[in-house]
XYZ file of C-alpha atoms in Angstrom:
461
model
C 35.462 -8.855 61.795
C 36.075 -12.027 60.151
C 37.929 -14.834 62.433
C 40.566 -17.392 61.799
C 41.277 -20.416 63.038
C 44.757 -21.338 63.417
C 46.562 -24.385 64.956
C 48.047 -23.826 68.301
C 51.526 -24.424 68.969
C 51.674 -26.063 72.170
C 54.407 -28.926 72.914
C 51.648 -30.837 75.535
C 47.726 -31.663 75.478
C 45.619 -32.354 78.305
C 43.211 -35.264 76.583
C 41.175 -37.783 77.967
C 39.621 -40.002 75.425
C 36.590 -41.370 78.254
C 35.323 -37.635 78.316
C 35.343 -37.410 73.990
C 33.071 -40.493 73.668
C 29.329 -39.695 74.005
C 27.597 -41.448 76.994
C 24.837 -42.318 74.992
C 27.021 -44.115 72.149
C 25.992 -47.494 71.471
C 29.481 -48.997 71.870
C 29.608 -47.728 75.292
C 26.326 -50.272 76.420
C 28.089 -53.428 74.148
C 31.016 -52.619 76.117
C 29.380 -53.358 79.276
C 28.492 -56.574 78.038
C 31.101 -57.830 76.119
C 33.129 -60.424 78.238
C 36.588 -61.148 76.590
C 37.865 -62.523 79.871
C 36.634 -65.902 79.148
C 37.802 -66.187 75.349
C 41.724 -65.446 76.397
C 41.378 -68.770 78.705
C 40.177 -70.832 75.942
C 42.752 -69.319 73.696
C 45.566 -69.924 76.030
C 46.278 -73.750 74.809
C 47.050 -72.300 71.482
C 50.055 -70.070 72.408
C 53.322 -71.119 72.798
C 55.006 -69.672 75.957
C 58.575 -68.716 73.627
C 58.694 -65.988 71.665
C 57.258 -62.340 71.157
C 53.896 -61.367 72.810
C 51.237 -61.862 69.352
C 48.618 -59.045 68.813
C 46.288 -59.330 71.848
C 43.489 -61.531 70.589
C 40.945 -59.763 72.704
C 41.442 -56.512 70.164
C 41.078 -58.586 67.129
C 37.648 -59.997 68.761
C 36.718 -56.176 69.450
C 37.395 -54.842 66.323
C 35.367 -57.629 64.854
C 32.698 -56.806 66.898
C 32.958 -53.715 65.581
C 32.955 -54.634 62.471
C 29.414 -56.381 62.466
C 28.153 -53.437 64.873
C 28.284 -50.890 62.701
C 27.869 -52.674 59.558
C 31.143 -51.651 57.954
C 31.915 -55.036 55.702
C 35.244 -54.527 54.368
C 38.410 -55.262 56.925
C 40.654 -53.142 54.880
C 37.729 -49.875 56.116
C 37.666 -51.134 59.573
C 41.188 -50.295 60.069
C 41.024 -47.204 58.810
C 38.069 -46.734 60.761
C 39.323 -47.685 63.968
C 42.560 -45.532 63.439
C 40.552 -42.472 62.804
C 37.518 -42.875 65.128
C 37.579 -42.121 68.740
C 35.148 -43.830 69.882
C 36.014 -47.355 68.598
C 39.820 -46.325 69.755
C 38.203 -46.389 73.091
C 36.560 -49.570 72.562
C 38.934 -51.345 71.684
C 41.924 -50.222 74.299
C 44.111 -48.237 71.949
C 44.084 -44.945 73.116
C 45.579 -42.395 70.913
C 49.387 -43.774 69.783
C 48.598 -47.259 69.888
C 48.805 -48.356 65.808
C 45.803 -50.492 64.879
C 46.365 -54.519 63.177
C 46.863 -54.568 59.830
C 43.801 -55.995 57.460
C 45.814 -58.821 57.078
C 45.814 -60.218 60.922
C 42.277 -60.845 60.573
C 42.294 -64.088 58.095
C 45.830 -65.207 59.902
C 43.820 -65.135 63.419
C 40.055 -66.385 61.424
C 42.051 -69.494 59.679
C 43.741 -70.605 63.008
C 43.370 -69.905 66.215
C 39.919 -68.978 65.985
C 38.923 -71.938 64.073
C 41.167 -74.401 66.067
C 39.591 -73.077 69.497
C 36.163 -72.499 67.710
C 36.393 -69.434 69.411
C 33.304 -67.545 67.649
C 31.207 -70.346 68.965
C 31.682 -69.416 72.308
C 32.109 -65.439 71.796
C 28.508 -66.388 70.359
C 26.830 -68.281 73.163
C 29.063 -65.826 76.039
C 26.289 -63.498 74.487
C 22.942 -65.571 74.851
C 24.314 -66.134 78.605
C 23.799 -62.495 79.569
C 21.048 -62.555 77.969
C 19.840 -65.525 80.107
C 21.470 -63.575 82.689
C 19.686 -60.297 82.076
C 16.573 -62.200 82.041
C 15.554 -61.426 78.391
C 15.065 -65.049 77.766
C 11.888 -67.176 79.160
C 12.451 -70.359 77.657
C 8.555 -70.736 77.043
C 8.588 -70.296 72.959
C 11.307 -70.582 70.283
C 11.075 -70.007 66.398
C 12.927 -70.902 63.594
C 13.443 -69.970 60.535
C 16.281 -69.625 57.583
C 17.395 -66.926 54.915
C 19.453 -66.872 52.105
C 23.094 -65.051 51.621
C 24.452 -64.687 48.466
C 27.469 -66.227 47.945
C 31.248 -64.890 46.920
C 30.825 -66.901 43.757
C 29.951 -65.781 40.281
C 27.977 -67.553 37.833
C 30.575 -66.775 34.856
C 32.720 -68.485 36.981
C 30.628 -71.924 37.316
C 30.270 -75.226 35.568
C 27.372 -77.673 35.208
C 26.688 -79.977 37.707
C 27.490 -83.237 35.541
C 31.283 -81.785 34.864
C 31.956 -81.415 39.025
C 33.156 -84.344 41.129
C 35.791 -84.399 43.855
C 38.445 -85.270 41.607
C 37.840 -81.245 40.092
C 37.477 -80.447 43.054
C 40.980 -81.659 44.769
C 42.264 -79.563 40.950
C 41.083 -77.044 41.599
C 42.762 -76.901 45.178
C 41.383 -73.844 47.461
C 40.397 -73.207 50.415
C 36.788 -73.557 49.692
C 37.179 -76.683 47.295
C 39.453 -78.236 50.846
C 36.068 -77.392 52.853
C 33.721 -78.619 50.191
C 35.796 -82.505 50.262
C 35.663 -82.346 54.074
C 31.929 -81.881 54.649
C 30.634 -83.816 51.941
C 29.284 -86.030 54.669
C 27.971 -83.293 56.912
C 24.241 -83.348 57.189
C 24.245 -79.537 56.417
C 26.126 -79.562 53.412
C 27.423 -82.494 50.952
C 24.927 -85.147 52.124
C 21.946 -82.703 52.794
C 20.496 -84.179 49.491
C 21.454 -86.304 46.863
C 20.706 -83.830 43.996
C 22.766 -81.660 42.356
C 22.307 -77.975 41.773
C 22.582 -77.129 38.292
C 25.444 -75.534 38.512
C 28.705 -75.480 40.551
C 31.284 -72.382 41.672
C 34.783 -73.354 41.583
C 35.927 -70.591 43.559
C 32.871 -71.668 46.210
C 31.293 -75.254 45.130
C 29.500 -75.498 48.345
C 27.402 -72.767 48.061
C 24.007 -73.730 46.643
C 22.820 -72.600 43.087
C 19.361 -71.765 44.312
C 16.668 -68.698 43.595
C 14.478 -66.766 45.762
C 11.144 -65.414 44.923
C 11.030 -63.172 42.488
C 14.662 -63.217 41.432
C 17.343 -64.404 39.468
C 19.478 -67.501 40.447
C 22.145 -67.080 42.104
C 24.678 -69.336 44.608
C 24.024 -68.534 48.695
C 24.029 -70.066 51.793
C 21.520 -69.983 54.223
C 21.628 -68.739 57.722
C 19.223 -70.590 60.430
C 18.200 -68.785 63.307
C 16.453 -70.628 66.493
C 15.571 -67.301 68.754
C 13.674 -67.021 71.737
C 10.413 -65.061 71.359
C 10.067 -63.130 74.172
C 12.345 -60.505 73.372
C 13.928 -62.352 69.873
C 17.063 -63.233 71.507
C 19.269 -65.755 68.892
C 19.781 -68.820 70.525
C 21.648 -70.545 68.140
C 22.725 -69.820 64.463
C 23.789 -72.673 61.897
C 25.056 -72.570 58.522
C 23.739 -74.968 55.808
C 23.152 -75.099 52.083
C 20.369 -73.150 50.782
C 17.616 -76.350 50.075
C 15.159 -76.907 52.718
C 16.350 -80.139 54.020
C 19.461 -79.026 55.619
C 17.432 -76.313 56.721
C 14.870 -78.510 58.934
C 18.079 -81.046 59.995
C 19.772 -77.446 61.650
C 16.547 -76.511 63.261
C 17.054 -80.047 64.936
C 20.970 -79.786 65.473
C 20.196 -76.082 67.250
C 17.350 -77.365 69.321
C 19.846 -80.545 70.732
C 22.604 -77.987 71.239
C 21.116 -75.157 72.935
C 19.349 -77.923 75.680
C 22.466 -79.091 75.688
C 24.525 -76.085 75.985
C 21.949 -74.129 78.191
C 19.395 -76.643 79.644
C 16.689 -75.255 77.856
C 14.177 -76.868 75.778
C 10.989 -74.724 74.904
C 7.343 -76.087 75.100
C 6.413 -75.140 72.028
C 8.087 -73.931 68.350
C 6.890 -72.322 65.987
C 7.808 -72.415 61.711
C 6.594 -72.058 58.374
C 5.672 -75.003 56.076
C 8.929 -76.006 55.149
C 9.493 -77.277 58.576
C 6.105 -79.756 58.683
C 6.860 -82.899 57.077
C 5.960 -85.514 58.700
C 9.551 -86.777 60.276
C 10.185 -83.004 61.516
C 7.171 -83.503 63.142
C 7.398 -86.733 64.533
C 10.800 -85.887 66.196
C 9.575 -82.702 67.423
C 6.451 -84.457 68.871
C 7.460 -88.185 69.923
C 11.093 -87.322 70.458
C 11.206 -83.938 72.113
C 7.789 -83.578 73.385
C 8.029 -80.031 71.906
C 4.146 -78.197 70.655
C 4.921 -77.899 67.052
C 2.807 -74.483 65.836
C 3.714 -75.492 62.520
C 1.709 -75.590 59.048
C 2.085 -79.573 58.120
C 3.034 -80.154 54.269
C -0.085 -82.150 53.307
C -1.271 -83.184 49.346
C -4.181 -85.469 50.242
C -6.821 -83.010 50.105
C -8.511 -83.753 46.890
C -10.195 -80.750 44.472
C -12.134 -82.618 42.246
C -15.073 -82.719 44.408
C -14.386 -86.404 45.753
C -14.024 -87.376 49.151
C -10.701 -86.704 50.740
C -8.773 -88.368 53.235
C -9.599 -86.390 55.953
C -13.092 -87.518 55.338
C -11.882 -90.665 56.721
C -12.228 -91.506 60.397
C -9.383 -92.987 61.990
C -10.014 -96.057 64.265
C -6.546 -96.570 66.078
C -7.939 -99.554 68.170
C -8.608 -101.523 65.294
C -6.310 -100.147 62.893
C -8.397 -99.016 60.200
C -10.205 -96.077 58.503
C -13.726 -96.093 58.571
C -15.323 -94.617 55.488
C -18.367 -91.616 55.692
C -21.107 -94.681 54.602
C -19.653 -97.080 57.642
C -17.443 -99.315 55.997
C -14.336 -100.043 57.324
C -11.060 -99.913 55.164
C -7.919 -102.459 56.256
C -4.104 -103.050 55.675
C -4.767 -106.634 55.709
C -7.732 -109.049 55.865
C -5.471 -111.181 58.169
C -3.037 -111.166 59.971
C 1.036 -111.409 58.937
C 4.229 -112.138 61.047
C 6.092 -109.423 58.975
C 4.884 -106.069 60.748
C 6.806 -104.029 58.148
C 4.436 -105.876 55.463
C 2.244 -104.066 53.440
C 4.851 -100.596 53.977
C 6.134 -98.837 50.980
C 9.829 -97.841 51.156
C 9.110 -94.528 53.164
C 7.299 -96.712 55.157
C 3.770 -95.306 53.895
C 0.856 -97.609 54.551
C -2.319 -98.296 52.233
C -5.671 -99.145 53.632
C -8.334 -100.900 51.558
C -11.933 -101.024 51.412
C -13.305 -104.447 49.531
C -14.604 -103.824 45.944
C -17.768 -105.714 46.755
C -18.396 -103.331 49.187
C -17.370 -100.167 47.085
C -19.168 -101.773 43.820
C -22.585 -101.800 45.870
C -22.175 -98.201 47.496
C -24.387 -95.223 47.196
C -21.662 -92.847 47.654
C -19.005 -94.355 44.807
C -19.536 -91.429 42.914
C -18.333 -89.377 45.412
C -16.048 -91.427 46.829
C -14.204 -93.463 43.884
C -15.580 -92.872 40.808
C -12.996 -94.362 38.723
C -11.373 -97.318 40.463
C -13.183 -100.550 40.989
C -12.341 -99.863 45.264
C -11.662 -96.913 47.514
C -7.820 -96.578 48.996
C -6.428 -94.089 51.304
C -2.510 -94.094 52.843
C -1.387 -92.896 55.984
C 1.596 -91.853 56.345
C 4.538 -91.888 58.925
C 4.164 -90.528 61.953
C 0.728 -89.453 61.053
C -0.407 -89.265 64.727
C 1.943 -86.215 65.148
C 0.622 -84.503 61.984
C -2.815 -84.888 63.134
C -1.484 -83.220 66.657
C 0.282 -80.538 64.512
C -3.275 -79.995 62.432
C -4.582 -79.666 65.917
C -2.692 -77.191 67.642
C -3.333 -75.149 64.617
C -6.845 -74.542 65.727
C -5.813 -72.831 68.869
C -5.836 -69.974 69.748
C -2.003 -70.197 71.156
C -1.111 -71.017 67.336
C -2.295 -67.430 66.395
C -0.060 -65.844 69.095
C 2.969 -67.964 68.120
C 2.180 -67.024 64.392
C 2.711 -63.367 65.548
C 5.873 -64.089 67.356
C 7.194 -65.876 64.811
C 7.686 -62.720 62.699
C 10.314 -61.421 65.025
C 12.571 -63.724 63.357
C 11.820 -62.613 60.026
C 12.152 -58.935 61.295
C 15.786 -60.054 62.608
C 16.858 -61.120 59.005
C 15.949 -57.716 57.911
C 17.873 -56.078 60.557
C 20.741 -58.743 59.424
C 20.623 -57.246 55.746
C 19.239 -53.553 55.549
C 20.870 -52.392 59.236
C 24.202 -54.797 59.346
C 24.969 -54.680 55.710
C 25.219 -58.625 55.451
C 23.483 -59.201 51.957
C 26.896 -61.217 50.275
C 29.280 -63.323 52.114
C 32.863 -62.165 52.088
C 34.195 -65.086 53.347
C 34.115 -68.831 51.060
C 33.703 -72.005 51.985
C 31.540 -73.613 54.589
C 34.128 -72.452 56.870
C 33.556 -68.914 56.214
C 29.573 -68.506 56.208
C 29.770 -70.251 59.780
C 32.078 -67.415 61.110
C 29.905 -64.632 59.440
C 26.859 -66.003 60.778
C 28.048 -66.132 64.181
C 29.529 -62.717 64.031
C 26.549 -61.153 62.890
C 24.220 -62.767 65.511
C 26.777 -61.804 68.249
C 26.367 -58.383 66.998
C 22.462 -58.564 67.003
C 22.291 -60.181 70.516
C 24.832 -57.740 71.742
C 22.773 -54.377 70.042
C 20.011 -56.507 71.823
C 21.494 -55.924 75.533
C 22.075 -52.760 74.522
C 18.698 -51.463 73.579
C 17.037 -53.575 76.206
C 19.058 -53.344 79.266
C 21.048 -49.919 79.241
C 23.337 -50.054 82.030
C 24.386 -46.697 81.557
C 20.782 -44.846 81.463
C 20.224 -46.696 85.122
C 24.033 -45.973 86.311
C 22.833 -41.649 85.418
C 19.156 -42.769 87.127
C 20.737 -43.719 90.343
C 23.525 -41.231 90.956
């Protein structure tokens, strides 16, 4: 006989929402390592002791958290999603009548408190201390790297470069024009470089008209991750515009803040080519004392056959090259009060060989063919790209190469698993609080996989 199901008419229920969520769900590990305690003292200054009670800040945080978790990008869905599902009810300490925020108390909470306290900040590095706690951090190796996120701006929407100044800017009067005036002198956005992008958003004129490989342009940030490589922990996460210099100056500003912040400093770190010029690498070398496992941006390798600089032989006691035939190459023939002399203006130095010398050579053919004398520059802080060539012979360079990938695989995770492949949020501002939401989430999915509490709570009882 067919059955039907029909409601039951009782007045009471017996429900407990701990026995409805799974043991195994993934929300139930975060939650074991998801402090809030900490964030509600640095959030007390902010609250006046008058008035109603506000919506407890610690729910906003865990909704958030949420939010990142599960990849669900829209605010407007996370409410509905918390109202409906159990187990982020339980998560976030609402039980079954409690009503969940309204969309709106998200920007209200993101555009004040939050930003006045910089509260993500320390949500964020709360989560890189359990994981120093936890022991998933060694400190030995770090890598860096950076990835673009398209922007909320549209290119319909844009004008060309030569048409934007401040004065537009200060028209056009949004949030995200406000940001753009106020770090115009921030190393990771307005005075990153002097150039202009071709075009500018008004909606968004910080983001960076830029293209990937093997795309269209488009306007993005980038997000720079420093991580630790023994079990790709994020260390620190920066926001910048998407060109490569404010890319290498955050892989310097994370690197000062997380010794800083956590006493670390790694012995060696490891990045693609972008991050080899030769000041990277004379800060990471001379000024750090850091191993850089890093490709160094050279052009003086010739290819037509003629002898390059490398065929050079330094001689650092006597300041000179000395040539394959013997002959020695000089700044200067003698000897000037001025030790800047003889420097171009990024401080580039030229050594010369004497054209007697290079007029009566066997080798001018293969050395100079066309010039009456044989030159060759060295450039600044050239004893730390020869170091960085070095290391790159080792057989530690071909492990780091390996680990750097994990950071590379964490960028995936960020867009194909998290969802973050556009910004939601404008305005410097706003790509600093994404970032730092999503690599909460990823360090706190991190604990989760790594350390599950609740597999060795079930082991031991």
């Amino acid at each position: 006989m067919m059955g039907r199901q029909e409601a039951p008419a009782q007045l009471f229920y017996e429900f407990d929402l701990e026995r409805h969520v799974p043991a195994n769900h993934m929300l139930r590990e975060i939650d074991l390592f998801l402090d809030c305690g900490g964030l509600r003292e640095a959030l007390r200054p902010f609250y006046s002791h008058l008035g109603r009670p506000s919506i407890d800040p610690e729910l906003i945080i865990r909704m958030l958290v949420i939010g990142y978790v599960m990849g669900i990008r829209s605010e407007r869905r996370l409410c509905d999603e918390v109202h409906l599902n159990l187990a982020y009810r339980w998560f976030c300490r609402l039980g079954l009548e409690r009503k969940v925020p309204d969309h709106s108390t998200f920007s209200r909470y993101r555009h004040g408190k939050f930003r006045e306290s910089n509260l993500l900040r320390q949500a964020f590095e709360a989560t890189v201390e359990r994981c120093l706690k936890e022991d998933l951090v060694s400190g030995e190796g770090f890598a860096v790297d950076a990835s673009l996120i398209s922007a909320d701006a549209n290119k319909v929407r844009s004008i060309a470069a030569e048409d934007w100044s401040p004065e537009r800017a200060r028209e056009v009067g949004n949030r995200a024009a406000r940001e753009y005036l106020e770090t115009l002198d921030d190393a990771a956005f307005g005075a990153a470089s002097p150039v202009q992008p071709k075009f500018v958003a008004k909606s968004d004129p910080a983001a960076q008209w830029t293209r990937a490989e093997e795309s269209r342009p488009y306007f993005a940030y980038a997000t720079n991750y420093l991580i630790d490589t023994k079990s790709a922990v994020i260390m620190d996460v920066e926001a910048t515009r998407a060109i490569r210099q404010a890319e290498v100056g955050a892989s310097r500003t994370m690197l000062d803040r997380t010794e800083k912040r956590f006493g670390i400093r790694p012995d060696w770190l490891a990045a693609d080519t972008a991050y080899g010029n030769a000041e990277n690498l004379g800060w990471l070398v001379e000024k750090r004392s850091i191993i850089p496992f890093i490709p160094v941006i050279d052009k003086s390798e010739r290819t037509d056959g003629t002898w390059s600089r490398s065929d050079f032989e330094w001689d650092e006691a006597n300041d000179q090259y000395i040539c394959p035939e013997g002959h020695a190459l000089r700044q200067f023939r003698r000897n000037y009060s001025d030790p800047t002399r003889g420097q171009d203006a990024g401080g580039r130095k030229k050594y010369r060989a004497l054209k007697a010398t290079c007029q009566a050579c066997p080798s001018k053919e293969v050395c100079c063919p066309k010039a009456e004398a044989r030159y060759v520059t060295r450039e600044p802080h050239e004893e730390a790209r020869e170091f960085a060539r070095e290391c790159r012979k080792t057989k530690a360079y071909k492990v780091s190469r390996d680990k750097r990938k994990k950071v590379e695989m964490l960028f995936a995770h960020l867009k194909r698993i998290l969802g973050l492949t556009r910004l939601r949020l404008r305005g410097p501002n706003g790509a600093k609080d994404e970032f730092l939401l999503a690599a909460i989430a990823q360090n706190l999915r991190k604990l989760a996989k790594l350390r599950p509490q609740n597999v060795l709570r079930e082991a031991t009882a």
